[in-house]
CSV table of C-alpha atoms in Angstrom, one decimal:
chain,number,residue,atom,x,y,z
A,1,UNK,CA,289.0,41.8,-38.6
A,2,UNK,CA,286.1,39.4,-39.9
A,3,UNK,CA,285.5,41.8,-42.7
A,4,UNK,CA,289.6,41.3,-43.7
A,5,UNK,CA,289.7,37.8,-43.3
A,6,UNK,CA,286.4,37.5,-45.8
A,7,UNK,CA,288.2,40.2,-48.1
A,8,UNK,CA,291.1,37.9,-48.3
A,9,UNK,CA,289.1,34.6,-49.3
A,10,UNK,CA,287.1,36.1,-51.4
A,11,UNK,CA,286.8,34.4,-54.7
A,12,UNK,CA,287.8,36.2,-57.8
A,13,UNK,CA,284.6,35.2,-60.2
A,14,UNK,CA,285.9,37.5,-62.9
A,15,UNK,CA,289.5,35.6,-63.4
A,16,UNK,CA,288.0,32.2,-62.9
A,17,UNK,CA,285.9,33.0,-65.9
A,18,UNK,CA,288.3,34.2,-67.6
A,19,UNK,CA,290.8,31.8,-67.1
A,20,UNK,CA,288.0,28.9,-68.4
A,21,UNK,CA,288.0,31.1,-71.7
A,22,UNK,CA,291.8,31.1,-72.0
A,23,UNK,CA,292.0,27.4,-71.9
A,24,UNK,CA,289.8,27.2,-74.8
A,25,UNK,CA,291.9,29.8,-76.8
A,26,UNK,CA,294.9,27.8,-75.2
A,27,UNK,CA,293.8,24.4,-76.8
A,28,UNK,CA,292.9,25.9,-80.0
A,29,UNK,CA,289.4,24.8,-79.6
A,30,UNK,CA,287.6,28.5,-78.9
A,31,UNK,CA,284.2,28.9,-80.8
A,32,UNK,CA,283.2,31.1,-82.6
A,33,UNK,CA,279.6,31.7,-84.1
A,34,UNK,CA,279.7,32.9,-87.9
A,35,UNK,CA,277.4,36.2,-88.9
A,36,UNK,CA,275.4,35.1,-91.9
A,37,UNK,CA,271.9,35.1,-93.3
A,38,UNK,CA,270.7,32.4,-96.1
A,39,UNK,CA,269.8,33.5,-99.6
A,40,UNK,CA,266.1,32.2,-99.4
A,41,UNK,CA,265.3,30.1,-102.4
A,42,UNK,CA,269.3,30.1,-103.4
A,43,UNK,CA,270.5,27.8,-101.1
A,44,UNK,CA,273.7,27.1,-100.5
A,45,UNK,CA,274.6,31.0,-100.7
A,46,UNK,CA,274.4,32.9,-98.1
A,47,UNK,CA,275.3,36.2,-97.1
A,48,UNK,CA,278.6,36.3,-94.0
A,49,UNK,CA,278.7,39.6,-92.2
A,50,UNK,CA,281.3,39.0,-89.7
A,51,UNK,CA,284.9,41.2,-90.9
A,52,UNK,CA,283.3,42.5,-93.3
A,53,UNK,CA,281.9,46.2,-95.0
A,54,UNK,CA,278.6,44.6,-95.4
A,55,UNK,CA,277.6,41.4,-96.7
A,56,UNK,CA,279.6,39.1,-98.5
A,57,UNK,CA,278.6,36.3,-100.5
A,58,UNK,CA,279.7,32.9,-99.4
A,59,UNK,CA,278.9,29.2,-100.1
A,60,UNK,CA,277.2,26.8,-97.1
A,61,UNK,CA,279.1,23.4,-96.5
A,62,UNK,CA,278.0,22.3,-93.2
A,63,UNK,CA,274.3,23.0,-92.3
A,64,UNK,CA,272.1,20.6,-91.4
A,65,UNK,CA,269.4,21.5,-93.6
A,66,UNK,CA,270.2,18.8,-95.4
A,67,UNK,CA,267.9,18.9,-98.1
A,68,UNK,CA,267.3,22.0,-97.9
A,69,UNK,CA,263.6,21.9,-97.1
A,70,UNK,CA,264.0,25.3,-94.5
A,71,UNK,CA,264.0,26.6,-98.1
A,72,UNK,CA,261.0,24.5,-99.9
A,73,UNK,CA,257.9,26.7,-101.5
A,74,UNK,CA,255.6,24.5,-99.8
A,75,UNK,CA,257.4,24.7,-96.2
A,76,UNK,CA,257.4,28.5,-96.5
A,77,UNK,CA,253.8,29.0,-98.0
A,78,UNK,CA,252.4,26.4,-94.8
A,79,UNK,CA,254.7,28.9,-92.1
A,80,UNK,CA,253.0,32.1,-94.0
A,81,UNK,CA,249.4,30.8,-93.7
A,82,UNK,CA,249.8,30.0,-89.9
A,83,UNK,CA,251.2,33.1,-89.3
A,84,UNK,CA,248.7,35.3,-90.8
A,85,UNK,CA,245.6,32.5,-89.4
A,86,UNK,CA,247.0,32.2,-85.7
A,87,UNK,CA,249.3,34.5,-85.2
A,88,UNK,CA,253.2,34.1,-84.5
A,89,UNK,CA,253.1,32.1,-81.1
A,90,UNK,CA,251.3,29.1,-79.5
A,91,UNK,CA,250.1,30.7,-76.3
A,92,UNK,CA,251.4,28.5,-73.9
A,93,UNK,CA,252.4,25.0,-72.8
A,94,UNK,CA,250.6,22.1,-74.2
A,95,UNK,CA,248.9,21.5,-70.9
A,96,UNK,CA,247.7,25.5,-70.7
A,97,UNK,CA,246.6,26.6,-74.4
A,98,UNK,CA,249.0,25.6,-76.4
A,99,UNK,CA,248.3,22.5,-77.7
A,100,UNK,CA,246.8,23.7,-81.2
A,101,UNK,CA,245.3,21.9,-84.1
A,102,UNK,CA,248.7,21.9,-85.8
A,103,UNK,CA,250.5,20.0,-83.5
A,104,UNK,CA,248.0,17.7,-82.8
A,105,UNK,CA,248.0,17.0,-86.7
A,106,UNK,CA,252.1,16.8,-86.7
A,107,UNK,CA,252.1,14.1,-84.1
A,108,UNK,CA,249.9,11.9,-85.8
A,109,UNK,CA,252.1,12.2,-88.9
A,110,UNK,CA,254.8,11.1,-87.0
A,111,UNK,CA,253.1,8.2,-85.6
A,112,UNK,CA,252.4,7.2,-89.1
A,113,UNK,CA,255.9,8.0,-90.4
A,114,UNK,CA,257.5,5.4,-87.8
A,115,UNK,CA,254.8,3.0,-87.6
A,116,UNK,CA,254.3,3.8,-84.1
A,117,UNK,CA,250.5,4.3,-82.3
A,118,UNK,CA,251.5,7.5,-80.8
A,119,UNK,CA,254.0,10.7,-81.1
A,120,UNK,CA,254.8,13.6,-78.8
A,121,UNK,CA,256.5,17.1,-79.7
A,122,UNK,CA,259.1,18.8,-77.7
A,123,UNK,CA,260.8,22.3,-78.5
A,124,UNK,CA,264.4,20.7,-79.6
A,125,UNK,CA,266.2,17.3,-80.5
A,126,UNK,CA,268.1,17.9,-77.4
A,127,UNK,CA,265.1,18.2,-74.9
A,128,UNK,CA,263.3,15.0,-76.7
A,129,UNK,CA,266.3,13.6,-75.7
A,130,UNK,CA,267.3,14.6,-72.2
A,131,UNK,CA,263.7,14.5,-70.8
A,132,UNK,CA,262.6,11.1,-72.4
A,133,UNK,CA,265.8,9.4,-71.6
A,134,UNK,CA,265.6,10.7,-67.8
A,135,UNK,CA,261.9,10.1,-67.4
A,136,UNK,CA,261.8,6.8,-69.0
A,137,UNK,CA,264.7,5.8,-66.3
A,138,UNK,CA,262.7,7.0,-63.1
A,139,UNK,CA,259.6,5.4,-64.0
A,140,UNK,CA,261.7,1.8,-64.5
A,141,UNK,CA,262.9,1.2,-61.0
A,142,UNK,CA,266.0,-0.1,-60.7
A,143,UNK,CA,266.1,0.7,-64.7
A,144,UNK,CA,270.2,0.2,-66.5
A,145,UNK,CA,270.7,1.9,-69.5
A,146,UNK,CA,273.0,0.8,-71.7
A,147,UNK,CA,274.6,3.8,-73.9
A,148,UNK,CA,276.8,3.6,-76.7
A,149,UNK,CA,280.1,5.5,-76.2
A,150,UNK,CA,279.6,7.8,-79.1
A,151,UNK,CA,275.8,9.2,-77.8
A,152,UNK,CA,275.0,12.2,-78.5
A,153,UNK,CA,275.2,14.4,-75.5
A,154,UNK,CA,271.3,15.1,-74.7
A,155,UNK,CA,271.0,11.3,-74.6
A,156,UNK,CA,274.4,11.3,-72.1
A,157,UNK,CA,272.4,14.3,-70.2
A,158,UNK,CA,269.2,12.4,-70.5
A,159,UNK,CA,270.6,9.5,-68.7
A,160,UNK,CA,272.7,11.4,-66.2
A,161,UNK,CA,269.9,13.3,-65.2
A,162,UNK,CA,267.7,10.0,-64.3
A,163,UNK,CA,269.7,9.2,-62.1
A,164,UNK,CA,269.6,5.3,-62.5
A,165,UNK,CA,272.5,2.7,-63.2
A,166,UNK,CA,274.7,3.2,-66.9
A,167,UNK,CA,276.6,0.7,-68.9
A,168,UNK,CA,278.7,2.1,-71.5
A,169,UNK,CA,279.1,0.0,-74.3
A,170,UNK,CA,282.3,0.4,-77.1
A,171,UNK,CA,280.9,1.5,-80.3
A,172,UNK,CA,279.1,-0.3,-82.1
A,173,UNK,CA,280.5,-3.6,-80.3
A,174,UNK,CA,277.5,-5.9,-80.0
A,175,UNK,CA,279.7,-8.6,-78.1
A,176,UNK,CA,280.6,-5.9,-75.2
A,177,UNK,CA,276.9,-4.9,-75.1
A,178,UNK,CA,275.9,-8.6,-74.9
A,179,UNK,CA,278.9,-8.8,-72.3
A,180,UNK,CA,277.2,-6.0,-70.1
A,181,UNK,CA,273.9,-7.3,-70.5
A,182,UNK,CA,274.3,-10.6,-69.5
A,183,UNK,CA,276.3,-9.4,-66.3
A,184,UNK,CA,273.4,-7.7,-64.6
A,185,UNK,CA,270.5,-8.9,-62.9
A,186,UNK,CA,267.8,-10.5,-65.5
A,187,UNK,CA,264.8,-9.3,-63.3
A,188,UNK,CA,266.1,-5.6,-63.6
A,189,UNK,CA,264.7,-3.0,-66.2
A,190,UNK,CA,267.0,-2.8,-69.0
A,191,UNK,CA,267.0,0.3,-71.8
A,192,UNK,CA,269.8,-0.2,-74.6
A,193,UNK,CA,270.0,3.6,-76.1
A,194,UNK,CA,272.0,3.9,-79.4
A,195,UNK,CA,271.9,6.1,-82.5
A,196,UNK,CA,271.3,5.2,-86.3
A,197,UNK,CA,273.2,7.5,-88.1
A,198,UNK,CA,276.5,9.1,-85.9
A,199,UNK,CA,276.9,12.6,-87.2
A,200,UNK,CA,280.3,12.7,-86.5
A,201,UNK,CA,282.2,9.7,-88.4
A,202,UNK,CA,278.8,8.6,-90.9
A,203,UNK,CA,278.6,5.2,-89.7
A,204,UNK,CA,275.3,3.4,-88.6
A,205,UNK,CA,274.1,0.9,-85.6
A,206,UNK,CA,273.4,-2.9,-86.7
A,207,UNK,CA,269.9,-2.5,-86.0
A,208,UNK,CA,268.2,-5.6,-85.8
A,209,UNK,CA,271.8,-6.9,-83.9
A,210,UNK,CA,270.9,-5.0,-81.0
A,211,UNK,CA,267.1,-5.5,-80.9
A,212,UNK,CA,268.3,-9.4,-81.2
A,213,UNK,CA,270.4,-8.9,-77.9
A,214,UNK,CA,267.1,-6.4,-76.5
A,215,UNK,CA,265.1,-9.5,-77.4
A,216,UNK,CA,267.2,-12.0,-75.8
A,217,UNK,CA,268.0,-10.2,-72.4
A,218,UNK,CA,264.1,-8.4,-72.7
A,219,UNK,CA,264.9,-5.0,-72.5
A,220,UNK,CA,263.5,-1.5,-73.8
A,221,UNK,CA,265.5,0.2,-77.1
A,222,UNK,CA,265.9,3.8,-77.4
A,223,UNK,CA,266.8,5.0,-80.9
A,224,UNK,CA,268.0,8.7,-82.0
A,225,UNK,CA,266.9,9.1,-85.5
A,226,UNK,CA,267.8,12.4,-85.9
A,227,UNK,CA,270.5,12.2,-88.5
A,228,UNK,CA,268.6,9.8,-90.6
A,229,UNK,CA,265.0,11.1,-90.2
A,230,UNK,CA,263.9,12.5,-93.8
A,231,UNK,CA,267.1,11.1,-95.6
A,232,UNK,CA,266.9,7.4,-95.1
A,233,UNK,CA,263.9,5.2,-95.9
A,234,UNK,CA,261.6,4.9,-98.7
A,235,UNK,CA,259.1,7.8,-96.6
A,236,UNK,CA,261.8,9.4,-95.0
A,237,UNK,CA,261.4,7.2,-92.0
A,238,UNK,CA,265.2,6.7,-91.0
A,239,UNK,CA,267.7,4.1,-90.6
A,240,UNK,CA,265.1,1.9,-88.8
A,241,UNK,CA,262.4,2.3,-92.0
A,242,UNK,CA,265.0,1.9,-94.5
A,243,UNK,CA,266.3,-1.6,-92.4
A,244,UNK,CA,262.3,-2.3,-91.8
A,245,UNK,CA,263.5,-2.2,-88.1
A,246,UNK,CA,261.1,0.5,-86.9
A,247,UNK,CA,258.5,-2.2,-85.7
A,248,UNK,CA,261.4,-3.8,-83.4
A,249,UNK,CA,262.2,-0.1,-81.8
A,250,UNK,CA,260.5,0.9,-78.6
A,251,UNK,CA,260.6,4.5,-78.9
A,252,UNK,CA,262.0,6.1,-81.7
A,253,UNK,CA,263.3,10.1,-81.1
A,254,UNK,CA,264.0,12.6,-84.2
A,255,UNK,CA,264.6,16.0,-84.9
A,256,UNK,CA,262.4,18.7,-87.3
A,257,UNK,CA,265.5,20.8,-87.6
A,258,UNK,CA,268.0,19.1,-89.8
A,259,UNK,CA,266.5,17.4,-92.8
A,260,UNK,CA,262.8,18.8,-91.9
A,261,UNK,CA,264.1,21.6,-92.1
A,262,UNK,CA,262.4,23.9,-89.7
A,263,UNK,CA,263.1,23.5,-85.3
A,264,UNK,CA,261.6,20.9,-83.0
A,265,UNK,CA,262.5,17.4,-81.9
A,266,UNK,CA,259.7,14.1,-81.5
A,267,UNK,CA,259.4,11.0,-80.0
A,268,UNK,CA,257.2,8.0,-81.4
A,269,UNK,CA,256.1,5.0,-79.8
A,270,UNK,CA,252.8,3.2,-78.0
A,271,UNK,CA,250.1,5.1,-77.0
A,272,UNK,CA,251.1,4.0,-72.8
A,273,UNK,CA,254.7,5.4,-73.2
A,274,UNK,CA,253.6,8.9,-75.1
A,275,UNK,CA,251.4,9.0,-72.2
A,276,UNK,CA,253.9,8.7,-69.5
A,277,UNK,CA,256.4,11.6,-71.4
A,278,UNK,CA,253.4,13.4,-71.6
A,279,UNK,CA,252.4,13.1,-67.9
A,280,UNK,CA,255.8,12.6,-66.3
A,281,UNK,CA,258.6,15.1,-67.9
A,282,UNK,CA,259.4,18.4,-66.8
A,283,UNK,CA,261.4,19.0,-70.7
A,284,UNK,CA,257.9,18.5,-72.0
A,285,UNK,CA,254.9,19.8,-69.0
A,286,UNK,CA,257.0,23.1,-68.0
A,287,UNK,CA,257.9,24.5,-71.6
A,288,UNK,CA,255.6,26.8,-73.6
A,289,UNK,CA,254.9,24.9,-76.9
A,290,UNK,CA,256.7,25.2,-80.4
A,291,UNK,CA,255.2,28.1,-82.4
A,292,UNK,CA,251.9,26.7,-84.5
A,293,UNK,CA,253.9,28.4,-87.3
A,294,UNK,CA,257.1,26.3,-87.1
A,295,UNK,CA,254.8,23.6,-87.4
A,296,UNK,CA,252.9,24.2,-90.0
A,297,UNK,CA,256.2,24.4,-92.0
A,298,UNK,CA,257.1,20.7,-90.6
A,299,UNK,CA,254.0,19.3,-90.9
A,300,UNK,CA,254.3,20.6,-94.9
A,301,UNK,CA,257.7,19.0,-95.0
A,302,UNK,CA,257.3,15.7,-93.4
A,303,UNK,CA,254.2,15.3,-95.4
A,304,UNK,CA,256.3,16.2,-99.1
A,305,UNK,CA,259.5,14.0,-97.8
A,306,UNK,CA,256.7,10.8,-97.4
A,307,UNK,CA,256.2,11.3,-101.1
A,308,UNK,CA,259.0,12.2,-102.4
A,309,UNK,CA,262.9,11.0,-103.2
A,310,UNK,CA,264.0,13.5,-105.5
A,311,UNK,CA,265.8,15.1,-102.6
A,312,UNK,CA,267.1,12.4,-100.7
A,313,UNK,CA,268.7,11.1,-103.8
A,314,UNK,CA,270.1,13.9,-104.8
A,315,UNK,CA,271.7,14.6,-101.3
A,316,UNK,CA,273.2,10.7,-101.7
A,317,UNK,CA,274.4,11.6,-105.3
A,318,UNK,CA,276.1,14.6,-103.7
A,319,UNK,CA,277.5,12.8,-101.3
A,320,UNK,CA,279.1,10.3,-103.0
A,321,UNK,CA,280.4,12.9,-105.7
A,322,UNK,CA,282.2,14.7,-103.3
A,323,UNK,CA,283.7,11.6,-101.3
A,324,UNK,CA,285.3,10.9,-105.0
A,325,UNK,CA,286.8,14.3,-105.3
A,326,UNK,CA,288.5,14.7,-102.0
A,327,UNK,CA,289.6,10.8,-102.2
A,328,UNK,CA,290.7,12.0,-106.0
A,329,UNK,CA,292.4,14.9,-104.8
A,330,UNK,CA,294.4,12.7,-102.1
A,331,UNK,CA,292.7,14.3,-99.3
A,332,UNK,CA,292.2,12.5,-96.2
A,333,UNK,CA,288.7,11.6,-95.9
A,334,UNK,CA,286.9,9.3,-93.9
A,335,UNK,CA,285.0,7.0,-96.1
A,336,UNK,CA,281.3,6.6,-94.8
A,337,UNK,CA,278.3,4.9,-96.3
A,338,UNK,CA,276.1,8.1,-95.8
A,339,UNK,CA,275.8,11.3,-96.2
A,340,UNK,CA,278.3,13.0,-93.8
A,341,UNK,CA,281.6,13.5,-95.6
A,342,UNK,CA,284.3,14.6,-92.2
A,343,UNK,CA,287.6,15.6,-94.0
A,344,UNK,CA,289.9,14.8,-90.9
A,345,UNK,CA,292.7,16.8,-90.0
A,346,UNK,CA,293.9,15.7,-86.3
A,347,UNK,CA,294.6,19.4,-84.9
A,348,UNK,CA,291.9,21.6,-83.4
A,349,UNK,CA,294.4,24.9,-84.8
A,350,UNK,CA,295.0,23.8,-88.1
A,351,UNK,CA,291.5,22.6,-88.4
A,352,UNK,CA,290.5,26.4,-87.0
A,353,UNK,CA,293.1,27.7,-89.3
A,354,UNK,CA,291.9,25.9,-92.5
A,355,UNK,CA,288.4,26.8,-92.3
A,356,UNK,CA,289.7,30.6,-91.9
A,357,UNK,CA,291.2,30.5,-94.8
A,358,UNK,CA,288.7,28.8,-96.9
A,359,UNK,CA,286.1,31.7,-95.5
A,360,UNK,CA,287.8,34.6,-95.8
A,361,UNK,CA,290.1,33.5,-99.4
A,362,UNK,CA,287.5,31.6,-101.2
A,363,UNK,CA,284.2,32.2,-100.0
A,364,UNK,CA,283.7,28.7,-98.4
A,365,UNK,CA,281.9,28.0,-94.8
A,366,UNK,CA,282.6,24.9,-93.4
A,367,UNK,CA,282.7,24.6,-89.0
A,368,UNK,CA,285.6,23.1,-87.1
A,369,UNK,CA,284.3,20.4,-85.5
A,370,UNK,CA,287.1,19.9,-81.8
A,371,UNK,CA,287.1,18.3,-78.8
A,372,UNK,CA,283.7,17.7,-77.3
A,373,UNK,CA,282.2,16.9,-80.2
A,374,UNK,CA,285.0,15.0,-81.2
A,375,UNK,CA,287.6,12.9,-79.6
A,376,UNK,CA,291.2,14.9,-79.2
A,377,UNK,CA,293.5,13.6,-82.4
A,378,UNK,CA,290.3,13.4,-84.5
A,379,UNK,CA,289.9,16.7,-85.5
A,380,UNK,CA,287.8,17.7,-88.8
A,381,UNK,CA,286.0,19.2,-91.1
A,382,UNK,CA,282.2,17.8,-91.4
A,383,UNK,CA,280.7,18.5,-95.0
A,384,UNK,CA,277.6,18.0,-95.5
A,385,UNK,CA,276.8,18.5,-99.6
A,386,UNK,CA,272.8,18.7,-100.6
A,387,UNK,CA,270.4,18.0,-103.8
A,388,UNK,CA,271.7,21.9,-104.2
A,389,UNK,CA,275.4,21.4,-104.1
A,390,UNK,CA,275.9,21.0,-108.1
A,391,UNK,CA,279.8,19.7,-109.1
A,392,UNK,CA,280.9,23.2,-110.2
A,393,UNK,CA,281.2,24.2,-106.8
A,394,UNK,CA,282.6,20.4,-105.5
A,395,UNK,CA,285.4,21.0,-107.9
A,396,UNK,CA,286.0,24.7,-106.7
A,397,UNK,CA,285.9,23.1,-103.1
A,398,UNK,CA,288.3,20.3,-103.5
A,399,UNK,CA,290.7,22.8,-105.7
A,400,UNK,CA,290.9,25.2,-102.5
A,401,UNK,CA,291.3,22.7,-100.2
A,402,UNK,CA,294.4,21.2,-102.5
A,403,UNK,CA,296.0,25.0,-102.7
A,404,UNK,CA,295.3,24.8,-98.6
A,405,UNK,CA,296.7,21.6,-97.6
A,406,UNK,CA,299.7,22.4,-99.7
A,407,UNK,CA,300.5,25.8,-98.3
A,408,UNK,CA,300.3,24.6,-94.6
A,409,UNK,CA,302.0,21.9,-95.7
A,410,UNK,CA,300.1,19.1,-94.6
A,411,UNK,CA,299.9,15.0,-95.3
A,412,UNK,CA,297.8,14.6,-97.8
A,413,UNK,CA,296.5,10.6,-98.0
A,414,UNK,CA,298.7,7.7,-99.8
């Protein structure tokens, strides 16, 4: 009798799975991963395998790379040497073997590139993130942070994970952050956490507004560089170089796998608070270290980007050539100051449909970017043109897009 009664509760793991992937289908907002391999040296092409007898050649609209350093002679020739000097792997963590020569010579370049004493690897953006955010938290007691509603969401998990109080402010609102700050206790830790570039709609944080209102109520600033790191500043330095902010900052986070290039996330700021990371958070103590070979490839890129513009302006000159066609074209684009270019479309089918067409018909990748990412209704497509985009294929782009928007007969923009 006990063993029919537990039959009878018995939980069905199989269709609660399954049911979870049906909503997403349901909503219009399933995933899926494209099959492709770049065309080293030839970048944008690639080559898609997905549907297809073999590989087919196809254009690249949305990757991060966004200068296309993954692809740089000097990246590759650095990731080659390290390979055939040390081998493919670190070893280890940091704390057991792993902390080789070529990180230690990574982290002081990202010192340097922020202005900051000190500098500290992790193996993504996301972990730098998450484990900063939640150890900076727990070693504050008592410690608010106060987020910006459009955080990424490693800095969201970062913060959840801590444990400790939250404020969320409204975008970019400095008089609700003000609002929230001067509510709370003045003898309590305070960490204002915000983002420079936002990925998804290309705007950027007033800077020294919020490290005015950090100054005023004395609390710690967090800032996620990692769209701007590379593309922004006369060194590549970001947002915060570019507004000579960086010195105002308490800890500055960024990626090494968008416009370094290569895989890795950072953080930079005094010597005490590396420390503490160091010492303090799991993301960083209990992880075996980033290849040396990855790093020899960002170490040869964030040392070329210090001296060099020629790609960050041509990725701005891109930018701003293909703003002008879609707006042009009539297309509904959302007009940014930077170098995100989201073509907004409102419906997480069409915006599924659209970029199936544009693959398959003419060759084109660009992702659907739904609810998470984005707010339901806001819907889009995120381009993301580079120094290697030329106008031959903007024009080509804006053309299909035209023939696309017509056939599913959708507004196009006054």
């Amino acid at each position: 009798m006990t063993g029919e009664g537990t039959s009878a509760r018995a939980v069905d793991y199989s269709r609660v799975f399954s049911q979870a992937i049906d909503r997403l289908h349901a909503e219009g907002r399933y995933r899926v991963f494209i099959d492709i391999l770049r065309n080293k040296g030839n970048f944008p092409n690639a080559r898609c395998f997905a549907g297809h007898n073999g590989p087919k050649p196809i254009t690249v609209w949305c990757s991060n790379d966004y200068l296309a350093m993954g692809q740089h002679p000097k990246v590759i020739a650095a990731m080659e040497e390290a390979l055939h000097d040390v081998g493919a792997g670190s070893g280890g963590t940091r704390n057991i073997g792993g902390n080789t020569h070529y990180h230690v010579d990574l982290e002081g370049e990202l010192a340097d590139l922020h202005g900051k004493e000190g500098a500290l690897l992790f193996t993504s953006g996301y972990v730098s993130n998450e484990a900063t955010l939640a150890t900076l938290a727990k070693v504050l007691p008592g410690c608010i942070i106060y987020s910006d509603e459009l955080n990424h969401a490693s800095m969201i998990a970062g913060i959840r994970n801590s444990g400790c109080e939250k404020r969320v402010w409204r975008h970019n609102d400095l008089a609700h952050l003000e609002e929230l700050l001067a509510a709370d206790d003045p003898s309590v830790p305070k960490l204002i956490a915000f983002e420079s570039v936002y990925s998804m709609d290309g705007d950027v944080a007033p800077l020294h507004a919020i490290c005015d209102l950090a100054d005023k109520y004395n609390a710690l600033t967090y800032l996620d560089e990692v769209h701007a790191v590379g593309m922004y500043g006369p060194r590549g330095g970001g947002i915060s170089e570019r507004d000579d902010a960086a010195s105002r900052i308490t800890v500055i986070e960024g990626t090494l796998g968008k416009a370094f290039g290569v895989m890795g996330g950072y953080i930079a700021a005094d010597r005490t608070i590396i420390d503490v990371i160091r010492s303090y958070a799991p993301g960083f103590i209990f992880t075996t270290s980033l290849s040396p070979v990855l790093v020899a490839g960002v170490l040869a890129s964030v040392r070329h980007l210090k001296g060099s513009s020629v790609e960050r302006d041509g990725q701005q000159a891109a930018a701003a050539k293909l703003k002008s066609l879609f707006e042009d074209a009539g297309l509904p684009v959302l007009p940014t100051t930077t170098h995100i270019v989201p073509l907004m479309v409102g419906d997480p089918v069409k915006a599924k449909r659209i970029s199936d067409i544009l693959l398959a018909e003419y060759g084109v990748y660009v992702q659907p970017i739904n609810y998470p990412t984005v707010p339901r209704g806001t819907e889009r497509l995120r381009f993301t043109p580079g120094p290697a985009h030329d106008e031959a294929m903007m024009v080509e782009l804006t053309q299909a897009l035209v023939e696309i928007w017509g056939r599913l007969e959708m507004r196009r923009a006054a």
